[in-house]
Amino acid sequence: MVGYDPRAEEGSLSSTQVAVAGSVSGLLTRVLINPLDVIKIRFQLQIERLSLLEPAAKYHGILQATSTIFREEGLRAFWKGHVPAQLLSISYGAVQFVSFEFLTKFVHNAMMYDSRNPFMHFVCGGLAACSATVTVQPLDTLRTRFVAQGEPKVYRSLWHAVATMYRKEGSLSFYRGLTPTLLAVFPYAGLQFAFYNIFHRISEWAMTPGCTGKGNVENLVCGSCAGVISKTVTYPFDLLKKRLQVEGFEQARTAFGQVRTYNGFLDCAYQVARAEGLTGFFKGLSPSVLKAAASTGFSFFWYELFCDILGSHKQDRIRMLATSE
């Protein structure tokens, strides 16, 4: 299971190995879940209600949105913003898991707390995610803008987007939406790690006597359940973040319906509540929950799988060195 385990100190991985496992996990997971992310972001940025009863709404539901995007923009549209998103996932996975392993080890050795406790996983997971978020926020903003733009495209490439944003909006534009992101990411990631820990404990308790190993399927299921719970609880912050990230980008959004400007985080929350109601904070929740189940499940699945592979390789090398001596 993820996190520092004093019982496995001899076979523990180095920070470099953890970073590799986290990066590969992020890369493979991103390829699989990017289409759901595109639909989710389109829903979040739509001012009109997500309903067939709203004639001005471009998107009404997951299937209708999928069909519309495919018909109007082609299959490649589901991987819009994939380059910055992939850079984001690789970097985020590395920083998050390295930070989490370091923090759980620090908690155990320096503070004498049980590093396997679900509450400790909540705190360490939240802090690890915050450090990763600050690192990759510019990439997340770029990814959101690429997904949000219609035709004709405002940004022709990643470097064109970077140069245009820096010239027209300044360096701080890359960190738009950081406040709601940090407010959301701490409980979101903390709940992910905590519930992943809890579900693993439940599965161990319920495991048939004599059954060996938890297995990769269990990691996938535990991660998926943890992702659904954590995403549902913290979803409004994610919506506000996306709204703020496209500030100054309104001209590229006109093909998708109404556009609106916000004067910071609180004003954004107030305008969403006033104009769209409480349900406005949960626009795009359905694809987001599907994405969270897939992304969190596969993230832990791939991470644990590659940690096992790297750990087995390390143990083989230790045994070979011991034999040669």
Short mmCIF file of C-alpha atoms in Angstrom, two decimals:
data_model
loop_
_atom_site.label_atom_id
_atom_site.label_comp_id
_atom_site.label_asym_id
_atom_site.label_seq_id
_atom_site.Cartn_x
_atom_site.Cartn_y
_atom_site.Cartn_z
CA MET A 1 0.00 0.00 0.00
CA VAL A 2 1.17 3.57 -0.68
CA GLY A 3 3.00 5.45 2.06
CA TYR A 4 5.96 4.69 4.28
CA ASP A 5 5.87 1.27 5.91
CA PRO A 6 8.53 0.66 8.58
CA ARG A 7 7.99 -3.09 8.15
CA ALA A 8 9.29 -2.86 4.58
CA GLU A 9 12.25 -0.55 5.22
CA GLU A 10 14.77 -2.90 3.63
CA GLY A 11 12.89 -3.11 0.37
CA SER A 12 11.74 0.53 0.25
CA LEU A 13 12.25 2.45 -2.98
CA SER A 14 14.44 5.51 -3.48
CA SER A 15 12.91 8.91 -4.22
CA THR A 16 13.96 8.55 -7.85
CA GLN A 17 12.19 5.21 -8.17
CA VAL A 18 9.06 6.61 -6.52
CA ALA A 19 9.17 9.57 -8.94
CA VAL A 20 9.45 7.21 -11.91
CA ALA A 21 6.50 5.12 -10.70
CA GLY A 22 4.44 8.26 -10.07
CA SER A 23 5.28 9.74 -13.48
CA VAL A 24 4.45 6.57 -15.41
CA SER A 25 1.23 6.26 -13.43
CA GLY A 26 0.26 9.82 -14.37
CA LEU A 27 1.14 9.32 -18.03
CA LEU A 28 -0.86 6.12 -18.54
CA THR A 29 -3.83 7.37 -16.53
CA ARG A 30 -4.00 10.64 -18.49
CA VAL A 31 -4.19 8.85 -21.85
CA LEU A 32 -7.20 6.88 -20.63
CA ILE A 33 -9.20 9.63 -18.94
CA ASN A 34 -8.58 12.69 -21.14
CA PRO A 35 -11.91 12.42 -23.09
CA LEU A 36 -13.88 12.52 -19.84
CA ASP A 37 -11.83 15.52 -18.75
CA VAL A 38 -12.70 17.41 -21.94
CA ILE A 39 -16.43 16.80 -21.43
CA LYS A 40 -16.21 17.75 -17.76
CA ILE A 41 -14.47 21.06 -18.51
CA ARG A 42 -16.97 21.93 -21.25
CA PHE A 43 -19.81 21.34 -18.75
CA GLN A 44 -18.11 23.40 -16.05
CA LEU A 45 -17.63 26.39 -18.33
CA GLN A 46 -21.19 26.39 -19.69
CA ILE A 47 -23.27 29.16 -18.13
CA GLU A 48 -26.62 27.75 -19.34
CA ARG A 49 -28.27 24.84 -17.52
CA LEU A 50 -27.26 21.33 -18.53
CA SER A 51 -30.78 20.38 -19.55
CA LEU A 52 -32.86 19.56 -22.62
CA LEU A 53 -35.33 22.16 -21.29
CA GLU A 54 -32.72 24.89 -21.82
CA PRO A 55 -32.83 25.71 -25.57
CA ALA A 56 -29.77 27.95 -25.42
CA ALA A 57 -27.59 25.24 -23.85
CA LYS A 58 -25.03 23.67 -26.16
CA TYR A 59 -24.52 20.59 -24.00
CA HIS A 60 -27.29 18.65 -22.22
CA GLY A 61 -25.69 15.40 -21.07
CA ILE A 62 -22.68 13.11 -21.47
CA LEU A 63 -23.88 11.18 -24.53
CA GLN A 64 -25.20 14.29 -26.29
CA ALA A 65 -21.98 16.20 -25.54
CA THR A 66 -19.86 13.31 -26.80
CA SER A 67 -21.85 13.17 -30.03
CA THR A 68 -21.75 16.95 -30.50
CA ILE A 69 -18.01 17.28 -29.91
CA PHE A 70 -17.27 14.36 -32.24
CA ARG A 71 -19.55 15.70 -34.99
CA GLU A 72 -18.34 19.31 -34.83
CA GLU A 73 -14.67 18.90 -33.92
CA GLY A 74 -13.70 15.32 -34.69
CA LEU A 75 -12.14 12.55 -32.61
CA ARG A 76 -9.01 14.55 -31.84
CA ALA A 77 -11.09 17.08 -29.90
CA PHE A 78 -11.30 14.60 -27.01
CA TRP A 79 -7.56 14.99 -26.60
CA LYS A 80 -7.47 18.78 -26.88
CA GLY A 81 -4.87 20.15 -24.52
CA HIS A 82 -3.35 16.68 -24.21
CA VAL A 83 0.28 17.88 -24.39
CA PRO A 84 0.07 20.27 -21.40
CA ALA A 85 -2.25 17.79 -19.66
CA GLN A 86 0.28 15.01 -20.14
CA LEU A 87 3.13 17.20 -18.88
CA LEU A 88 0.87 18.08 -15.94
CA SER A 89 0.07 14.45 -15.13
CA ILE A 90 3.68 13.26 -15.35
CA SER A 91 4.96 16.11 -13.17
CA TYR A 92 2.04 15.94 -10.73
CA GLY A 93 2.35 12.19 -10.26
CA ALA A 94 6.06 12.42 -9.53
CA VAL A 95 5.84 15.33 -7.08
CA GLN A 96 2.73 14.04 -5.29
CA PHE A 97 3.93 10.52 -4.61
CA VAL A 98 7.50 11.55 -3.72
CA SER A 99 6.10 14.16 -1.30
CA PHE A 100 3.63 11.67 0.17
CA GLU A 101 6.27 9.00 0.77
CA PHE A 102 8.59 11.61 2.32
CA LEU A 103 5.88 13.05 4.58
CA THR A 104 4.64 9.69 5.85
CA LYS A 105 8.24 8.69 6.62
CA PHE A 106 8.82 12.01 8.39
CA VAL A 107 5.65 11.57 10.45
CA HIS A 108 6.78 8.13 11.56
CA ASN A 109 10.43 8.94 12.33
CA ALA A 110 10.34 12.54 13.57
CA MET A 111 6.89 12.90 15.08
CA MET A 112 6.38 9.33 16.32
CA TYR A 113 2.91 9.03 14.76
CA ASP A 114 1.63 5.91 13.06
CA SER A 115 2.32 6.56 9.36
CA ARG A 116 -0.28 3.93 8.38
CA ASN A 117 -3.15 5.72 10.14
CA PRO A 118 -5.91 6.97 7.75
CA PHE A 119 -5.88 10.44 9.36
CA MET A 120 -2.13 10.71 8.79
CA HIS A 121 -2.71 9.70 5.17
CA PHE A 122 -5.34 12.45 4.91
CA VAL A 123 -2.94 15.14 6.18
CA CYS A 124 0.13 13.91 4.27
CA GLY A 125 -1.89 13.31 1.11
CA GLY A 126 -3.35 16.81 1.23
CA LEU A 127 0.04 18.46 1.76
CA ALA A 128 1.64 16.36 -0.97
CA ALA A 129 -1.09 17.38 -3.42
CA CYS A 130 -0.69 21.07 -2.54
CA SER A 131 3.03 20.93 -3.32
CA ALA A 132 2.31 19.17 -6.61
CA THR A 133 -0.45 21.66 -7.48
CA VAL A 134 1.75 24.73 -7.06
CA THR A 135 4.34 23.02 -9.26
CA VAL A 136 1.99 22.22 -12.15
CA GLN A 137 -0.62 25.03 -11.96
CA PRO A 138 0.67 26.82 -15.12
CA LEU A 139 0.28 23.58 -17.08
CA ASP A 140 -3.24 23.10 -15.72
CA THR A 141 -4.22 26.61 -16.82
CA LEU A 142 -2.83 25.99 -20.30
CA ARG A 143 -4.65 22.65 -20.51
CA THR A 144 -7.95 24.29 -19.53
CA ARG A 145 -7.56 27.03 -22.15
CA PHE A 146 -6.85 24.53 -24.93
CA VAL A 147 -9.93 22.50 -23.99
CA ALA A 148 -12.07 25.63 -23.68
CA GLN A 149 -11.28 27.26 -27.01
CA GLY A 150 -13.53 26.81 -30.01
CA GLU A 151 -12.93 27.50 -33.70
CA PRO A 152 -11.01 29.34 -35.00
CA LYS A 153 -8.33 28.55 -32.44
CA VAL A 154 -6.76 31.37 -30.47
CA TYR A 155 -3.73 29.27 -29.53
CA ARG A 156 -1.99 27.35 -32.32
CA SER A 157 0.47 25.46 -30.12
CA LEU A 158 1.69 25.16 -26.55
CA TRP A 159 4.50 27.66 -27.03
CA HIS A 160 2.22 30.09 -28.84
CA ALA A 161 -0.19 29.92 -25.88
CA VAL A 162 2.62 30.55 -23.38
CA ALA A 163 3.94 33.53 -25.35
CA THR A 164 0.48 35.01 -25.94
CA MET A 165 -0.64 34.70 -22.32
CA TYR A 166 2.62 36.15 -21.00
CA ARG A 167 2.55 39.09 -23.42
CA LYS A 168 -1.13 39.99 -23.03
CA GLU A 169 -1.93 38.97 -19.44
CA GLY A 170 1.36 38.73 -17.57
CA SER A 171 3.03 35.91 -15.66
CA LEU A 172 0.35 35.75 -12.96
CA SER A 173 -2.20 34.62 -15.55
CA PHE A 174 -0.64 31.14 -15.38
CA TYR A 175 -1.73 30.92 -11.73
CA ARG A 176 -5.34 31.97 -12.18
CA GLY A 177 -7.63 29.77 -10.15
CA LEU A 178 -4.86 28.79 -7.73
CA THR A 179 -6.84 29.83 -4.62
CA PRO A 180 -9.85 27.53 -5.18
CA THR A 181 -7.47 24.86 -6.46
CA LEU A 182 -5.52 24.77 -3.21
CA LEU A 183 -8.72 25.00 -1.15
CA ALA A 184 -10.06 21.99 -3.03
CA VAL A 185 -6.95 19.91 -3.55
CA PHE A 186 -6.03 19.48 0.11
CA PRO A 187 -9.29 17.79 1.17
CA TYR A 188 -9.66 16.10 -2.25
CA ALA A 189 -6.27 14.41 -2.25
CA GLY A 190 -6.37 13.91 1.50
CA LEU A 191 -9.68 12.05 1.21
CA GLN A 192 -8.29 10.04 -1.72
CA PHE A 193 -5.36 8.74 0.31
CA ALA A 194 -7.39 8.33 3.49
CA PHE A 195 -10.22 6.37 1.88
CA TYR A 196 -7.77 4.31 -0.17
CA ASN A 197 -6.18 3.36 3.15
CA ILE A 198 -9.57 2.64 4.75
CA PHE A 199 -10.85 0.52 1.86
CA HIS A 200 -7.63 -1.48 1.89
CA ARG A 201 -8.04 -2.11 5.61
CA ILE A 202 -11.64 -3.24 5.03
CA SER A 203 -10.57 -5.58 2.24
CA GLU A 204 -7.83 -7.04 4.44
CA TRP A 205 -10.34 -7.58 7.22
CA ALA A 206 -12.81 -9.21 4.84
CA MET A 207 -10.20 -11.26 2.99
CA THR A 208 -10.73 -15.01 2.93
CA PRO A 209 -8.26 -16.80 5.24
CA GLY A 210 -5.43 -18.30 3.24
CA CYS A 211 -5.85 -15.83 0.37
CA THR A 212 -2.46 -14.47 -0.66
CA GLY A 213 -1.89 -10.91 -1.78
CA LYS A 214 -4.31 -8.10 -2.28
CA GLY A 215 -3.88 -7.99 -6.02
CA ASN A 216 -3.95 -5.23 -8.59
CA VAL A 217 -7.73 -5.45 -9.05
CA GLU A 218 -8.21 -4.56 -5.39
CA ASN A 219 -5.96 -1.51 -5.79
CA LEU A 220 -8.05 -0.40 -8.76
CA VAL A 221 -11.38 -0.86 -6.92
CA CYS A 222 -10.17 0.83 -3.70
CA GLY A 223 -8.77 3.75 -5.68
CA SER A 224 -11.95 4.16 -7.72
CA CYS A 225 -14.18 4.25 -4.63
CA ALA A 226 -11.86 6.74 -2.94
CA GLY A 227 -11.91 8.93 -6.06
CA VAL A 228 -15.73 9.04 -6.27
CA ILE A 229 -16.12 10.09 -2.62
CA SER A 230 -13.38 12.72 -2.64
CA LYS A 231 -14.47 14.27 -5.95
CA THR A 232 -18.13 14.58 -4.95
CA VAL A 233 -17.27 16.33 -1.68
CA THR A 234 -14.87 18.88 -3.21
CA TYR A 235 -16.37 19.37 -6.67
CA PRO A 236 -17.62 23.01 -6.35
CA PHE A 237 -14.03 24.24 -5.88
CA ASP A 238 -13.00 22.52 -9.10
CA LEU A 239 -15.78 24.28 -11.02
CA LEU A 240 -14.80 27.69 -9.65
CA LYS A 241 -11.18 27.04 -10.57
CA LYS A 242 -12.09 26.29 -14.18
CA ARG A 243 -14.24 29.43 -14.43
CA LEU A 244 -11.37 31.59 -13.18
CA GLN A 245 -8.77 29.95 -15.41
CA VAL A 246 -10.50 31.20 -18.59
CA GLU A 247 -10.67 34.82 -17.43
CA GLY A 248 -9.46 37.07 -20.26
CA PHE A 249 -10.21 34.28 -22.74
CA GLU A 250 -13.87 35.08 -23.34
CA GLN A 251 -13.60 35.68 -27.09
CA ALA A 252 -12.70 32.03 -27.66
CA ARG A 253 -15.76 30.86 -25.70
CA THR A 254 -18.53 32.59 -27.67
CA ALA A 255 -19.19 29.51 -29.83
CA PHE A 256 -20.19 27.58 -26.71
CA GLY A 257 -22.79 30.01 -25.29
CA GLN A 258 -22.78 32.82 -22.73
CA VAL A 259 -19.56 34.20 -21.28
CA ARG A 260 -19.13 35.92 -17.96
CA THR A 261 -16.30 37.73 -16.17
CA TYR A 262 -15.51 37.41 -12.48
CA ASN A 263 -13.70 39.61 -10.02
CA GLY A 264 -11.88 36.95 -8.03
CA PHE A 265 -12.84 33.76 -6.21
CA LEU A 266 -15.62 35.11 -3.96
CA ASP A 267 -17.26 37.05 -6.79
CA CYS A 268 -17.17 33.95 -8.97
CA ALA A 269 -18.87 31.88 -6.26
CA TYR A 270 -21.48 34.61 -5.70
CA GLN A 271 -22.32 34.95 -9.41
CA VAL A 272 -22.62 31.19 -9.90
CA ALA A 273 -24.94 30.91 -6.87
CA ARG A 274 -27.08 33.89 -7.95
CA ALA A 275 -27.41 33.09 -11.66
CA GLU A 276 -27.21 29.30 -11.73
CA GLY A 277 -28.32 28.22 -8.26
CA LEU A 278 -26.72 25.63 -6.02
CA THR A 279 -26.90 23.06 -8.82
CA GLY A 280 -24.60 25.35 -10.81
CA PHE A 281 -21.73 24.36 -8.54
CA PHE A 282 -22.15 20.74 -9.63
CA LYS A 283 -22.26 21.20 -13.41
CA GLY A 284 -20.24 18.44 -15.00
CA LEU A 285 -20.36 16.27 -11.87
CA SER A 286 -21.37 13.12 -13.79
CA PRO A 287 -18.36 13.00 -16.15
CA SER A 288 -16.21 14.29 -13.31
CA VAL A 289 -17.20 11.39 -11.03
CA LEU A 290 -16.59 8.92 -13.86
CA LYS A 291 -13.24 10.57 -14.45
CA ALA A 292 -12.39 10.54 -10.73
CA ALA A 293 -13.23 6.85 -10.45
CA ALA A 294 -11.06 6.05 -13.46
CA SER A 295 -8.20 8.46 -12.72
CA THR A 296 -7.84 7.69 -9.02
CA GLY A 297 -8.32 3.97 -9.53
CA PHE A 298 -5.80 3.76 -12.36
CA SER A 299 -3.41 6.17 -10.64
CA PHE A 300 -3.09 3.92 -7.58
CA PHE A 301 -3.24 0.81 -9.77
CA TRP A 302 -0.33 1.85 -12.00
CA TYR A 303 1.65 3.35 -9.11
CA GLU A 304 1.44 0.22 -6.96
CA LEU A 305 2.13 -1.99 -9.99
CA PHE A 306 5.32 -0.15 -10.96
CA CYS A 307 6.42 0.12 -7.32
CA ASP A 308 6.07 -3.67 -7.08
CA ILE A 309 8.08 -4.11 -10.29
CA LEU A 310 10.83 -1.74 -9.15
CA GLY A 311 10.78 -3.26 -5.66
CA SER A 312 11.15 -6.78 -7.03
CA HIS A 313 14.02 -5.63 -9.24
CA LYS A 314 15.71 -4.03 -6.22
CA GLN A 315 15.29 -7.19 -4.13
CA ASP A 316 16.77 -9.29 -6.97
CA ARG A 317 19.80 -7.02 -7.11
CA ILE A 318 20.24 -7.24 -3.31
CA ARG A 319 20.09 -11.04 -3.45
CA MET A 320 22.54 -11.14 -6.37
CA LEU A 321 25.01 -8.92 -4.50
CA ALA A 322 24.63 -11.02 -1.34
CA THR A 323 25.24 -14.22 -3.32
CA SER A 324 28.33 -12.81 -5.07
CA GLU A 325 29.84 -11.86 -1.74
#
